[in-house]
Amino acid sequence: MSGFWNEAEAKLAEQFLRDGYVIQAADDPSSLDRIQTLIADLAGDFLGEPPSGDCRVFLDHVHQKVTADRVNDLRLHVIQGMNSQAWLRHAYFTTARRTIETIVGNELCMQRRVNLSVQLPGDESSVLASHADVWSGDSPFEVVLWIPLVDCAGTKSMFLAPPAIDAEIQARLASHGSVERAFSHYQDQVRFLDIPYGHVLLFNQNLMHGNRLNTTGETRWSMNCRFKSIMSPYADKKLGEFFEPITLRPATRLGMTYRLPEGFDEE
Ligand SMILES: O=C(O)CCC(=O)C(=O)O
Ligand SMILES: [Fe+2]
């Protein structure tokens, strides 16, 4: 790392490059608690049963109140409700601002909608097969901020291929014939991430990742949202459509709108 980094930044940057992710305590736990309460309240609306007591316990045990055939409707109800709150994306960003600024930059755009995953124990329908977002239209310059609303570990969490293993997987994908076959071959080498509530995960979506059948006795609830440097190259997901600038700096604003005058002599 260049000598221009301070020690804490250099450590974080090295960790992200080495492991493909960093997990940190939320910068602002009260923002995260506010989001968790909103989501539990929205789930309570859908179920016709307001959360009583600890939101985390309520969310962990949602499978006792909803069947697998209604879980996607529950998810859509909550996504719609959370994204209609004007404060949500700011609160989301606030949980990890310093980390994102170190890993991505301080001039950022953010995905317009925050996504939500809900995985009931034993529910095959919510399994998200192995993939890398960059294989289907995301720019390789994006990172994902993934935030659990309950404690996540093992099959209640997501897995990520460590960079060295991922390089081998991607180099041999064609010979494996399918991503699922590649996953089967490497399943003992991917890492299921342990992320307790109150922590946030920032990961490199160019690495193979996904989840498996939740074989724990609790429901998984997590959110994900993409960030990239505004001036970095875009793929299918465009600025203004999928992404929105959140910290555009004045010099860039001036540069983007400047028009060179024409038809004069500089002397
Ligand atoms: O939540 C998961 O298990 C996977 C999330 C994912 O694929 C993503 O955020 O890009
Ligand atoms: Fe993904």
XYZ file of C-alpha atoms and ligand atoms in Angstrom:
278
model
C 0.000 0.000 0.000
C 1.171 3.509 -0.719
C 2.736 5.571 2.067
C -0.068 8.102 1.631
C -2.454 5.913 3.645
C -2.772 6.262 7.391
C -2.223 3.071 9.386
C -5.895 2.243 9.981
C -6.824 2.775 6.318
C -3.900 0.678 5.099
C -4.890 -2.170 7.416
C -8.515 -2.109 6.248
C -7.539 -1.911 2.578
C -5.128 -4.847 2.917
C -7.754 -6.890 4.710
C -10.342 -6.205 1.961
C -7.918 -7.197 -0.805
C -6.693 -10.285 1.046
C -10.085 -11.653 2.183
C -12.508 -10.043 -0.263
C -14.495 -8.538 2.614
C -14.392 -6.698 5.921
C -16.797 -7.092 8.834
C -17.006 -4.211 11.297
C -19.174 -2.957 14.119
C -21.688 -0.422 12.731
C -20.313 3.147 12.922
C -23.681 4.343 14.181
C -25.599 1.576 16.001
C -28.633 3.817 16.548
C -29.189 4.090 12.752
C -29.114 0.315 12.495
C -31.546 -0.096 15.406
C -33.896 2.384 13.753
C -33.876 0.330 10.528
C -34.379 -2.918 12.455
C -37.412 -1.452 14.272
C -38.899 -0.205 10.979
C -38.506 -3.639 9.394
C -39.973 -5.499 12.371
C -42.947 -3.067 12.378
C -43.527 -3.585 8.642
C -43.342 -7.367 9.064
C -45.769 -7.035 11.984
C -48.202 -5.071 9.714
C -48.117 -7.801 7.116
C -48.665 -10.553 9.681
C -51.379 -8.598 11.488
C -49.383 -9.032 14.674
C -47.194 -6.158 15.916
C -43.768 -7.176 17.231
C -43.723 -7.451 20.981
C -40.428 -7.241 22.891
C -37.041 -7.527 21.216
C -37.239 -6.960 17.411
C -34.375 -9.354 16.846
C -36.179 -12.207 18.598
C -39.374 -11.396 16.648
C -37.519 -11.480 13.301
C -35.559 -14.640 14.189
C -38.840 -16.491 14.791
C -40.922 -15.210 11.868
C -41.075 -18.746 10.416
C -43.509 -19.572 13.247
C -45.909 -16.990 11.770
C -45.519 -17.257 7.980
C -45.355 -20.177 5.554
C -42.864 -20.472 2.691
C -45.547 -19.726 0.087
C -46.216 -16.276 1.615
C -42.668 -15.296 2.501
C -42.042 -13.518 -0.795
C -45.183 -11.387 -0.316
C -43.950 -10.548 3.174
C -40.551 -9.602 1.736
C -42.080 -7.395 -0.972
C -44.326 -5.656 1.557
C -41.328 -4.854 3.771
C -39.085 -3.749 0.854
C -41.772 -1.394 -0.407
C -42.372 0.049 3.065
C -38.704 0.508 3.947
C -37.777 2.142 0.630
C -40.644 4.607 0.969
C -38.954 6.079 4.065
C -36.849 9.058 2.950
C -34.347 8.538 5.804
C -33.608 4.871 5.086
C -30.710 5.172 2.627
C -28.982 7.836 4.666
C -29.241 5.704 7.811
C -27.973 2.694 5.844
C -24.925 4.601 4.577
C -24.247 6.034 8.055
C -23.679 2.545 9.486
C -20.520 2.146 7.377
C -19.561 5.518 5.947
C -15.902 5.460 7.018
C -15.346 1.929 5.765
C -16.959 2.610 2.377
C -14.944 5.807 1.996
C -11.712 3.921 2.651
C -12.493 1.006 0.338
C -14.394 2.774 -2.472
C -13.776 6.514 -2.268
C -15.393 9.623 -0.875
C -17.298 10.516 -4.008
C -19.964 7.888 -4.148
C -23.114 6.740 -5.769
C -25.505 4.374 -4.035
C -28.090 1.928 -5.343
C -31.509 3.581 -5.268
C -33.274 0.696 -3.522
C -32.059 -1.243 -0.527
C -32.764 -4.985 -0.993
C -33.955 -7.391 1.636
C -33.477 -11.165 1.978
C -35.629 -13.353 4.195
C -34.733 -17.031 4.457
C -36.954 -19.304 6.476
C -35.374 -22.449 7.910
C -35.615 -25.311 5.392
C -37.060 -23.097 2.603
C -35.521 -24.113 -0.743
C -37.354 -21.336 -2.590
C -35.277 -18.541 -1.045
C -31.871 -20.050 -1.824
C -29.766 -17.724 -3.991
C -27.461 -19.858 -6.148
C -23.720 -19.191 -6.413
C -22.923 -16.187 -8.577
C -20.856 -13.031 -8.854
C -22.894 -9.876 -9.461
C -20.350 -8.772 -12.071
C -21.369 -11.794 -14.243
C -24.831 -10.317 -14.727
C -24.507 -6.629 -15.428
C -22.828 -5.112 -12.375
C -19.650 -3.103 -12.806
C -16.472 -4.653 -11.342
C -16.011 -1.347 -9.487
C -19.017 -1.930 -7.211
C -18.977 -3.206 -3.642
C -21.912 -4.536 -1.608
C -22.757 -3.337 1.877
C -24.621 -6.288 3.456
C -26.256 -5.738 6.830
C -27.941 -8.416 8.943
C -30.993 -7.654 11.104
C -30.417 -10.814 13.154
C -27.232 -12.712 14.089
C -26.053 -14.517 10.931
C -23.656 -17.482 10.793
C -23.360 -20.827 8.969
C -26.220 -21.525 6.554
C -28.187 -18.632 8.075
C -25.555 -16.365 6.481
C -24.005 -16.022 3.017
C -20.799 -17.537 1.690
C -17.955 -15.912 -0.221
C -15.093 -17.558 -2.119
C -11.743 -16.271 -0.770
C -9.829 -14.423 -3.538
C -7.246 -17.184 -4.141
C -9.943 -19.867 -4.444
C -12.135 -17.559 -6.515
C -9.316 -16.968 -9.024
C -9.072 -20.731 -9.486
C -12.870 -21.136 -9.742
C -13.251 -18.383 -12.344
C -10.291 -19.676 -14.372
C -11.896 -23.147 -14.478
C -15.585 -22.227 -14.753
C -15.765 -23.296 -18.378
C -14.287 -26.703 -17.601
C -16.758 -27.230 -14.736
C -19.552 -26.475 -17.198
C -21.836 -24.775 -14.657
C -21.531 -22.565 -11.626
C -23.334 -25.121 -9.440
C -20.827 -27.808 -10.452
C -17.980 -25.430 -9.660
C -19.593 -24.720 -6.286
C -19.878 -28.445 -5.483
C -16.204 -28.868 -6.245
C -15.129 -25.999 -4.009
C -17.824 -26.051 -1.315
C -15.394 -26.945 1.471
C -13.239 -23.952 0.573
C -15.850 -21.166 0.450
C -16.384 -19.184 3.644
C -19.741 -18.785 5.405
C -19.414 -15.411 7.114
C -20.203 -14.936 10.777
C -21.861 -11.520 11.171
C -23.595 -10.773 14.467
C -26.352 -8.148 14.568
C -24.761 -4.730 15.088
C -22.090 -5.473 12.479
C -21.878 -4.725 8.778
C -20.202 -6.611 5.941
C -18.623 -4.902 2.941
C -17.696 -7.417 0.229
C -16.256 -7.651 -3.248
C -19.112 -8.802 -5.481
C -16.637 -9.882 -8.200
C -15.959 -12.972 -6.042
C -18.308 -15.961 -6.194
C -20.890 -15.845 -3.394
C -24.451 -16.850 -2.523
C -26.270 -18.850 0.106
C -27.469 -22.400 0.774
C -30.501 -23.940 2.408
C -30.908 -22.409 5.863
C -30.564 -25.476 8.083
C -30.573 -23.512 11.341
C -33.718 -23.146 13.446
C -33.968 -19.357 12.863
C -35.017 -17.044 10.025
C -32.342 -15.012 8.282
C -33.047 -11.298 7.631
C -30.435 -9.225 5.815
C -30.244 -6.170 3.572
C -27.871 -5.444 0.721
C -27.058 -2.340 -1.307
C -24.348 -1.438 -3.823
C -21.911 1.491 -3.779
C -19.368 2.655 -6.340
C -17.152 5.587 -7.061
C -19.161 8.023 -9.204
C -16.502 8.427 -11.895
C -15.630 4.723 -12.185
C -16.894 2.794 -15.244
C -20.539 1.620 -15.324
C -21.874 -1.664 -16.738
C -25.633 -2.317 -17.215
C -26.622 -0.532 -14.009
C -26.501 3.131 -14.868
C -26.137 6.372 -12.973
C -29.555 7.980 -12.556
C -31.403 4.690 -13.101
C -29.950 2.130 -10.718
C -27.437 4.377 -8.936
C -27.804 7.858 -7.475
C -24.900 10.170 -6.545
C -24.797 10.727 -2.784
C -21.525 12.577 -2.199
C -20.708 14.395 -5.448
C -17.882 16.873 -4.755
C -17.959 20.482 -6.025
C -14.902 20.070 -8.278
C -16.546 17.133 -10.051
C -19.852 18.995 -10.347
C -17.983 21.915 -11.944
C -16.004 19.621 -14.220
C -19.087 17.750 -15.391
C -20.932 20.907 -16.382
C -18.030 22.972 -17.775
C -18.204 23.745 -21.506
C -15.066 24.973 -23.257
C -15.712 28.232 -25.132
C -15.123 28.042 -28.858
C -14.054 30.293 -31.686
C -11.603 32.604 -29.934
C -7.881 33.214 -29.966
C -6.123 32.272 -26.704
C -3.361 34.865 -27.232
O -27.652 -12.432 0.933
C -27.121 -13.343 0.305
O -27.101 -14.512 0.700
C -26.444 -13.047 -0.997
C -26.442 -11.598 -1.290
C -25.922 -11.260 -2.620
O -25.764 -12.055 -3.491
C -25.587 -9.858 -2.884
O -25.880 -8.990 -2.043
O -25.003 -9.568 -3.944
Fe -24.713 -11.169 -5.204
